Short mmCIF file of C-alpha atoms and ligand atoms in Angstrom, two decimals:
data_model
loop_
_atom_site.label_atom_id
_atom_site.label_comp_id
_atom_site.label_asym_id
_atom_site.label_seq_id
_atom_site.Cartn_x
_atom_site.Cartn_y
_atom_site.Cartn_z
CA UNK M 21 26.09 -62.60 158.67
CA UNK M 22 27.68 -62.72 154.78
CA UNK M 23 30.68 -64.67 155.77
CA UNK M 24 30.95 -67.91 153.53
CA UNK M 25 27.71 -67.07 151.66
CA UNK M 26 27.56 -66.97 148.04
CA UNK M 27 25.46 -64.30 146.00
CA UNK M 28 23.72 -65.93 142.73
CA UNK M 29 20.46 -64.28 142.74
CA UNK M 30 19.16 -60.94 144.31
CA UNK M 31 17.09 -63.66 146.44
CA UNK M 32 20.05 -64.85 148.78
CA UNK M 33 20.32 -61.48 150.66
CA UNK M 34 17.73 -60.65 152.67
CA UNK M 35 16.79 -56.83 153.10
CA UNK M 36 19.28 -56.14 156.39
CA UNK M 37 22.03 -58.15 154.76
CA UNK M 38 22.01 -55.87 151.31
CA UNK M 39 21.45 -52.71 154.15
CA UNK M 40 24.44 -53.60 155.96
CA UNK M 41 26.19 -54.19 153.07
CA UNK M 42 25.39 -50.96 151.55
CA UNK M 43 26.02 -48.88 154.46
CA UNK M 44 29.58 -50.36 154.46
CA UNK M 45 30.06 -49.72 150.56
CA UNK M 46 29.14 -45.75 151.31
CA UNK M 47 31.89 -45.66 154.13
CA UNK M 48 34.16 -46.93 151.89
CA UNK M 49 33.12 -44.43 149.46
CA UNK M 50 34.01 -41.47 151.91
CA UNK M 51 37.27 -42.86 152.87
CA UNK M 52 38.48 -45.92 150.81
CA UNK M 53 41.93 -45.59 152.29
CA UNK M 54 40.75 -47.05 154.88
CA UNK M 55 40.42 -50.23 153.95
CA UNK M 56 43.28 -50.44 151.48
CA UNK M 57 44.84 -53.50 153.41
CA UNK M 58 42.04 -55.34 155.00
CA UNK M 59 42.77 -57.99 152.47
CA UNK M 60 46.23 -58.39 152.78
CA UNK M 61 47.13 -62.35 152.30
CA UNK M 62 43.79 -62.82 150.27
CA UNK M 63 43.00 -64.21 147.25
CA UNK M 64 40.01 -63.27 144.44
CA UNK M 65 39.82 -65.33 141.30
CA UNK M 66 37.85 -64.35 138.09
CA UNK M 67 36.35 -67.06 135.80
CA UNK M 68 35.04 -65.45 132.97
CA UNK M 69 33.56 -67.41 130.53
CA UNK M 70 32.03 -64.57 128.43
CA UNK M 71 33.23 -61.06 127.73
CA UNK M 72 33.32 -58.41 130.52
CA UNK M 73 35.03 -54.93 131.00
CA UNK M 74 33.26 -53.66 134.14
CA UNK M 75 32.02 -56.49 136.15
CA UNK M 76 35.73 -58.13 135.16
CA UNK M 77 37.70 -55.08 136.29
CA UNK M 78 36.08 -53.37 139.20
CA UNK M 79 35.87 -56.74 140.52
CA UNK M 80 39.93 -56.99 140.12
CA UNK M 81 40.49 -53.51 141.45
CA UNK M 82 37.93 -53.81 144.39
CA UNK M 83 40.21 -57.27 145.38
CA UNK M 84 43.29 -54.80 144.77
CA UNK M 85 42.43 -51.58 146.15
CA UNK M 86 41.85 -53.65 149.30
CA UNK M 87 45.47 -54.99 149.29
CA UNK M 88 44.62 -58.66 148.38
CA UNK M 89 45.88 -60.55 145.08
CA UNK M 90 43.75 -61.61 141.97
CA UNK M 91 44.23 -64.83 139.58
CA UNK M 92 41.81 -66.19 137.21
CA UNK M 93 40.82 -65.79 133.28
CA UNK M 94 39.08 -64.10 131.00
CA UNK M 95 39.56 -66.14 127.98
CA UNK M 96 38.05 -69.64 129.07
CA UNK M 97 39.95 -71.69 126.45
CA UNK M 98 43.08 -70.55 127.84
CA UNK M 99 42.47 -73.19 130.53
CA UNK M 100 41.21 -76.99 130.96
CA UNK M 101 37.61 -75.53 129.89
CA UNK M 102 39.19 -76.20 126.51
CA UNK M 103 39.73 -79.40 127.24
CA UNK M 104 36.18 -80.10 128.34
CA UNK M 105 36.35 -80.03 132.06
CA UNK M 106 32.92 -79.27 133.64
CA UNK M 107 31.75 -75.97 135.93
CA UNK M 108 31.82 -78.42 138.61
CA UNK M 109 35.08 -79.45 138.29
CA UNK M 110 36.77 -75.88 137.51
CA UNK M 111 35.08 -74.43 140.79
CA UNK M 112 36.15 -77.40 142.80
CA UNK M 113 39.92 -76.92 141.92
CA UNK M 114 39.59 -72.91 142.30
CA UNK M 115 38.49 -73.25 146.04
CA UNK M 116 42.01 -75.06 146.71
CA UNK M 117 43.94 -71.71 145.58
CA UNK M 118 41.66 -69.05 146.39
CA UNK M 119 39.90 -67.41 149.38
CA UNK M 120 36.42 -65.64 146.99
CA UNK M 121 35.70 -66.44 143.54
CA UNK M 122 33.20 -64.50 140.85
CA UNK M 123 32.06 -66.49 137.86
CA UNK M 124 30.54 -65.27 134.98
CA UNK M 125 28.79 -67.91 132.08
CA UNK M 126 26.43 -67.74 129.24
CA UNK M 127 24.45 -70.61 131.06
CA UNK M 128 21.41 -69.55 132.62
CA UNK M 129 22.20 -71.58 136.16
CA UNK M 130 25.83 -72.41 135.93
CA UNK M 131 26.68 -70.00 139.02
CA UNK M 132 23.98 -72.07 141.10
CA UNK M 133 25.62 -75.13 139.93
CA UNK M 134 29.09 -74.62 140.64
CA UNK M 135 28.05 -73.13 144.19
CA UNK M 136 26.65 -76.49 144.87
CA UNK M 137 30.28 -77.82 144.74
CA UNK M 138 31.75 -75.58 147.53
CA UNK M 139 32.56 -76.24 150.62
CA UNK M 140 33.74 -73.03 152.12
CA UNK M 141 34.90 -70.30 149.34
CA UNK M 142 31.76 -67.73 148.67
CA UNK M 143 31.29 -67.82 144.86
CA UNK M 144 29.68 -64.78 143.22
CA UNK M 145 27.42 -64.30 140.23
CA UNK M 146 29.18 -62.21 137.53
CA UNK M 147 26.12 -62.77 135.12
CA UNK M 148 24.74 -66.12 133.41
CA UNK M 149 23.07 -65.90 130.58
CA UNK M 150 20.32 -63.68 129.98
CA UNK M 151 19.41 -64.79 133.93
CA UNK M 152 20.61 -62.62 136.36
CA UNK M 153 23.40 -60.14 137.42
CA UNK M 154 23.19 -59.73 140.63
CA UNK M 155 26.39 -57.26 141.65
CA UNK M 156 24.75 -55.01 138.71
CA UNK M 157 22.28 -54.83 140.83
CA UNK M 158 24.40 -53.37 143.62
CA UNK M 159 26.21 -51.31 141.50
CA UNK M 160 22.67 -49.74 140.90
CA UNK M 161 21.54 -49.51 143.85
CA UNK M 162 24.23 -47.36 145.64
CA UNK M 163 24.31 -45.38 142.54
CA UNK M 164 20.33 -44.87 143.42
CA UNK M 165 21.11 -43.94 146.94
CA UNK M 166 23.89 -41.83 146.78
CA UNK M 167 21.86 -39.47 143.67
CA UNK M 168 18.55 -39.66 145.64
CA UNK M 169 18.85 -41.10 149.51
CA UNK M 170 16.57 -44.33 148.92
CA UNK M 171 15.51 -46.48 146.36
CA UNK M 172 12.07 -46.21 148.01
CA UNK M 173 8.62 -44.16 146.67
CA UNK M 174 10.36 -44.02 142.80
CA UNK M 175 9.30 -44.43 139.78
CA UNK M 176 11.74 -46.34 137.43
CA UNK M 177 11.94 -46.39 134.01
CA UNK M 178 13.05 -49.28 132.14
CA UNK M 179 14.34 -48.96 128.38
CA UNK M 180 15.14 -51.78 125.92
CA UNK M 181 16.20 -55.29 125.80
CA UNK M 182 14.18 -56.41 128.99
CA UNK M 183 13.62 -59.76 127.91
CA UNK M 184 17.74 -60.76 127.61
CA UNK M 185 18.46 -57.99 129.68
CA UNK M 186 20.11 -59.79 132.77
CA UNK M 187 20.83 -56.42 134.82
CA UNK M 188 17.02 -55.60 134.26
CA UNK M 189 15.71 -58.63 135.32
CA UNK M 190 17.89 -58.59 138.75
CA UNK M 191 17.16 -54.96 139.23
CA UNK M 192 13.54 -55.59 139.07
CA UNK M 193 13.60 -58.58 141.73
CA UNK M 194 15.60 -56.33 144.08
CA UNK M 195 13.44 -52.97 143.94
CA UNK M 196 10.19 -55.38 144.20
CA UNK M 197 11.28 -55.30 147.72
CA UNK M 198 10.71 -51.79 148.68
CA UNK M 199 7.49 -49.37 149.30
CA UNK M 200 6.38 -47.38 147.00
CA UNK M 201 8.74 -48.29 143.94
CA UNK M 202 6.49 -47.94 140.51
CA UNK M 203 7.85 -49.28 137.23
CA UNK M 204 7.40 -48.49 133.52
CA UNK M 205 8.69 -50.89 130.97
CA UNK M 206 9.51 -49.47 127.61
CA UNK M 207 10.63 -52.15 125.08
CA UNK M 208 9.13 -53.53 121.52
CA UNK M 209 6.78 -55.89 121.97
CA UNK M 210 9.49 -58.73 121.21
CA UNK M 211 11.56 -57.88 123.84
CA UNK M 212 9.14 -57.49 126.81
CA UNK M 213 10.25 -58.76 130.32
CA UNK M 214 9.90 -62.85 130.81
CA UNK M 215 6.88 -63.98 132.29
CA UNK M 216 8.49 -65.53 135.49
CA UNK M 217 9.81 -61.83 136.08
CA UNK M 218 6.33 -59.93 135.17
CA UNK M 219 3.99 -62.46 137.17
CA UNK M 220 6.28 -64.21 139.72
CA UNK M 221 8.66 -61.18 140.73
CA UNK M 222 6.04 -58.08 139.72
CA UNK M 223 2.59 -59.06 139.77
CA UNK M 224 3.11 -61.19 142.85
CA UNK M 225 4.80 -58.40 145.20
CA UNK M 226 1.63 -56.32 144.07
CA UNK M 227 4.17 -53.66 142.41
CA UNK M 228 2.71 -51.02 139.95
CA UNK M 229 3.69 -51.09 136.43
CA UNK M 230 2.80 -50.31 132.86
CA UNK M 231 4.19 -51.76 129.68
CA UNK M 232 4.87 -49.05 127.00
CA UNK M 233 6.28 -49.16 123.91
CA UNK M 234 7.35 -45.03 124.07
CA UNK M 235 9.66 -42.99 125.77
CA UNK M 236 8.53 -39.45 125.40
CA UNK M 237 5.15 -39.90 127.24
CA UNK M 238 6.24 -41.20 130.37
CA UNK M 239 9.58 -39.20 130.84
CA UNK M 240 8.09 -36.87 133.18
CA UNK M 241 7.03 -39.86 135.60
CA UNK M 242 10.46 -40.84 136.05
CA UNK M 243 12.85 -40.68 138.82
CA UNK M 244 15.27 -43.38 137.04
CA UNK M 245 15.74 -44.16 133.60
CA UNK M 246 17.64 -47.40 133.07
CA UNK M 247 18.67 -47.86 129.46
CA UNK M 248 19.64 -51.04 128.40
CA UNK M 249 21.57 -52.50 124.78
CA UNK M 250 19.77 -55.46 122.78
CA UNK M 251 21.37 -58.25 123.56
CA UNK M 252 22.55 -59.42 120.03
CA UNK M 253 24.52 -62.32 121.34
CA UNK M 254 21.44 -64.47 123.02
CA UNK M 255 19.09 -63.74 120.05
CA UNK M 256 18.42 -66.92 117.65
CA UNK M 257 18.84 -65.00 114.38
CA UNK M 258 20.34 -61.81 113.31
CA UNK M 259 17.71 -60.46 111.19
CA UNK M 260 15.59 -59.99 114.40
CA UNK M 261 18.36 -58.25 116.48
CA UNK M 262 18.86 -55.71 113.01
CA UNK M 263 15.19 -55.26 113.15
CA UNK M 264 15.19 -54.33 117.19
CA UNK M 265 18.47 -52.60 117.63
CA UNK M 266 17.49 -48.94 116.80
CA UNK M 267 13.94 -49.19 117.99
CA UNK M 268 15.06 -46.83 121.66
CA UNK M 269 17.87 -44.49 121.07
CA UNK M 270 17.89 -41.95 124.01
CA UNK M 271 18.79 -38.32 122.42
CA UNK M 272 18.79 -34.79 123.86
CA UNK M 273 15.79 -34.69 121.90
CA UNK M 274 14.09 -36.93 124.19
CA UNK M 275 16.18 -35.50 127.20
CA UNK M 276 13.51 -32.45 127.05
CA UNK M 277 10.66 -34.42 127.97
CA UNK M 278 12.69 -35.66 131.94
CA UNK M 279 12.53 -33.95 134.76
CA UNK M 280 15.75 -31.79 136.23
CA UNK M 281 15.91 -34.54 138.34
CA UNK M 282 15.13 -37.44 136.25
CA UNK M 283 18.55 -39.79 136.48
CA UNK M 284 19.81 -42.11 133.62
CA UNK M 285 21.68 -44.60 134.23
CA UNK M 286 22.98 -47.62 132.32
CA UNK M 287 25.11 -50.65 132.94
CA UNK M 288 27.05 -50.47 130.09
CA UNK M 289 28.51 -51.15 127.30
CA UNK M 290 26.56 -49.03 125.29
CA UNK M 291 25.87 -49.44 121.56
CA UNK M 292 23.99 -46.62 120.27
CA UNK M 293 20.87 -46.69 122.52
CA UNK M 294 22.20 -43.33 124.35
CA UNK M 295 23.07 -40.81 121.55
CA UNK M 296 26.65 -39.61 123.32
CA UNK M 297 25.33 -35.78 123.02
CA UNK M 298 24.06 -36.88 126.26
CA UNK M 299 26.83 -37.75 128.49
CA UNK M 300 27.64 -34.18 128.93
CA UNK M 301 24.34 -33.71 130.86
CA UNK M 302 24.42 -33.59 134.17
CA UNK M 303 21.63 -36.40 134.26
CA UNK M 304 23.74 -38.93 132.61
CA UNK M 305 25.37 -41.04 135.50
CA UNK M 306 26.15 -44.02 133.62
CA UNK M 307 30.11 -43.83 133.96
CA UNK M 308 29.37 -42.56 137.61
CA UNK M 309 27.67 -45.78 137.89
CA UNK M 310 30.49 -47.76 136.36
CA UNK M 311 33.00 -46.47 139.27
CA UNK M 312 30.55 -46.99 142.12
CA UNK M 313 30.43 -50.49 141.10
CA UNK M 314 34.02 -51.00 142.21
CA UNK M 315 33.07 -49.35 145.75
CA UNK M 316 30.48 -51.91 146.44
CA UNK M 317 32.38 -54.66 145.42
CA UNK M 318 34.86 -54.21 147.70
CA UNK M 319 32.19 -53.89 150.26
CA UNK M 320 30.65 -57.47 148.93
CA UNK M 321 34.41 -59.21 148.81
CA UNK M 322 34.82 -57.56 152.94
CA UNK M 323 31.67 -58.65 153.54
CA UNK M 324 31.81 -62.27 151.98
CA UNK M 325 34.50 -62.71 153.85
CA UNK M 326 33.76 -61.68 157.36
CA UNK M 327 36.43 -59.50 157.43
CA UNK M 328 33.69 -56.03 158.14
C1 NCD A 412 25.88 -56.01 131.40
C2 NCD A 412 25.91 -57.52 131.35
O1 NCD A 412 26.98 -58.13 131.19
O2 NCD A 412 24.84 -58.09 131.51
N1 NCD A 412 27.14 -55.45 131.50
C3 NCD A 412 27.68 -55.25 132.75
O3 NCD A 412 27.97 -56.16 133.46
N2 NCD A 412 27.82 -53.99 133.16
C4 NCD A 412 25.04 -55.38 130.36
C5 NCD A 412 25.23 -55.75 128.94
O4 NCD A 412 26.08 -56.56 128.58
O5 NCD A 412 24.48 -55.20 128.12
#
């Protein structure tokens, strides 16, 4: 049962929870109709301290699209934040107006925190920090199952920031769930995945992997490519991040080298790491991606609140 439960980390769900929860975000797929009041008289607020386009919007329409209302911000100075009023203290006075919330914060934590606070109102992790992003991760993960059926016996590529990179680092604790799931991680030395995801989330579910610092080579492995942007707002100086940004940039050059059935898929927003030559190729599924992350949402928000 999701009712009342919050989602922080790819850890709260176990693996029947996230099944039944994807097996409700494909029905809506086929026929979202249906559901287009099942949250009439409800109420979805967005705190966004840090910038969003997807996770802020799909999340909006999702609440929408399934007849209930939205409040919240996206500019965190427009409200008592600016005056100095804590997480704690913001979350507490959001569960008196609103039935679901979704935070997003550039502290690592501050999700966890403010669920602490609640009573009854499921809270949601929109991202925090260079942590985790855990409704990325379902956003992924439908986009992996309705391309190839399972997210099982696949080899994923992994391309770029995955040291700040918070959508890698959930991704990586979900798939570690799942047989036969094999991972390469392609990213400059500097920018390698954090130790507490390599030994604690990798090493420790006995998952194959390979660090790499090339794409070409190991193109023909893949089932998955996930590209990923450097993360120029959580590095400490800017003469690193000019140093890093161009190292991966995914061209149709590089395109020869996958499979016919090699996917790539990104979370967006893109920089420059996927030259945009390669949109038009049937491969790219990034903006796929994007819209399936509004399906599942609405799936999450039904399921958060016991309503499917
Ligand atoms: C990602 C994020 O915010 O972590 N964006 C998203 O939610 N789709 C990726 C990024 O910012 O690079």
């Amino acid at each position: 049962m999701l009712k009342g439960r919050c989602l922080i980390d790819p850890a709260d769900f176990t693996r029947e929870e996230f099944r039944e929860l994807f097996d409700l975000a494909h029905q809506i797929v086929a026929n979202p109709e249906k559901y287009s009041k099942s949250c009439e008289g409800k109420i979805l607020a967005t705190l966004f301290y840090e910038p969003s386009t997807r996770t802020r919007f799909s999340f909006e329409a999702a609440m929408l699209r399934l007849g209930g209302k939205v409040i919240g911000f996206s500019e965190p100075n427009s409200s008592s934040v600016a005056k100095g009023e804590s997480v704690a203290d913001t979350i507490r006075t959001i569960e008196c107006y609103a039935d679901i919330a979704v935070m997003r914060h550039p502290k690592e934590g501050a999700p966890r925190v403010a669920s602490q606070y609640l009573t009854t109102m499921p809270l949601i992790n929109a991202g925090d920090g260079g942590h985790q992003h855990p409704t990325q991760t379902l956003t992924d993960i439908l986009t992996i199952e309705r391309l190839k059926g399972s997210v099982e016996n696949k080899t994923y590529g992994f391309c770029g920031d995955l040291k700040f990179g918070r959508t890698v680092h959930s991704l990586i604790k979900f798939l570690s769930n799942y047989e036969g799931v094999k991972f390469i991680l392609i990213s400059p030395e500097e920018l390698r995945v954090p130790e507490y995801i390599r030994e604690e989330v990798i090493r420790k579910k006995g998952i194959p992997f390979e660090e790499v610092q090339q794409i070409e080579p190991y193109m023909n492995q893949l089932d998955f490519l996930y590209m990923t942007r450097v993360q120029r707002e959580r590095f400490f100086n800017e003469e690193d991040y000019i140093r890093l940004k161009d190292r991966f940039i995914l061209d149709m050059e590089k395109m020869k080298y996958a499979r016919e059935d090699t996917y790539i898929l990104h979370p967006l927003p893109r920089v420059n790491e996927i030259s945009i030559e390669v949109d038009k190729d049937p491969r790219a599924q990034y903006f796929a991606q994007a819209k399936n992350g509004m399906y599942v949402r609405m799936a999450l928000i039904l399921k958060l609140l016991g309503i499917y």
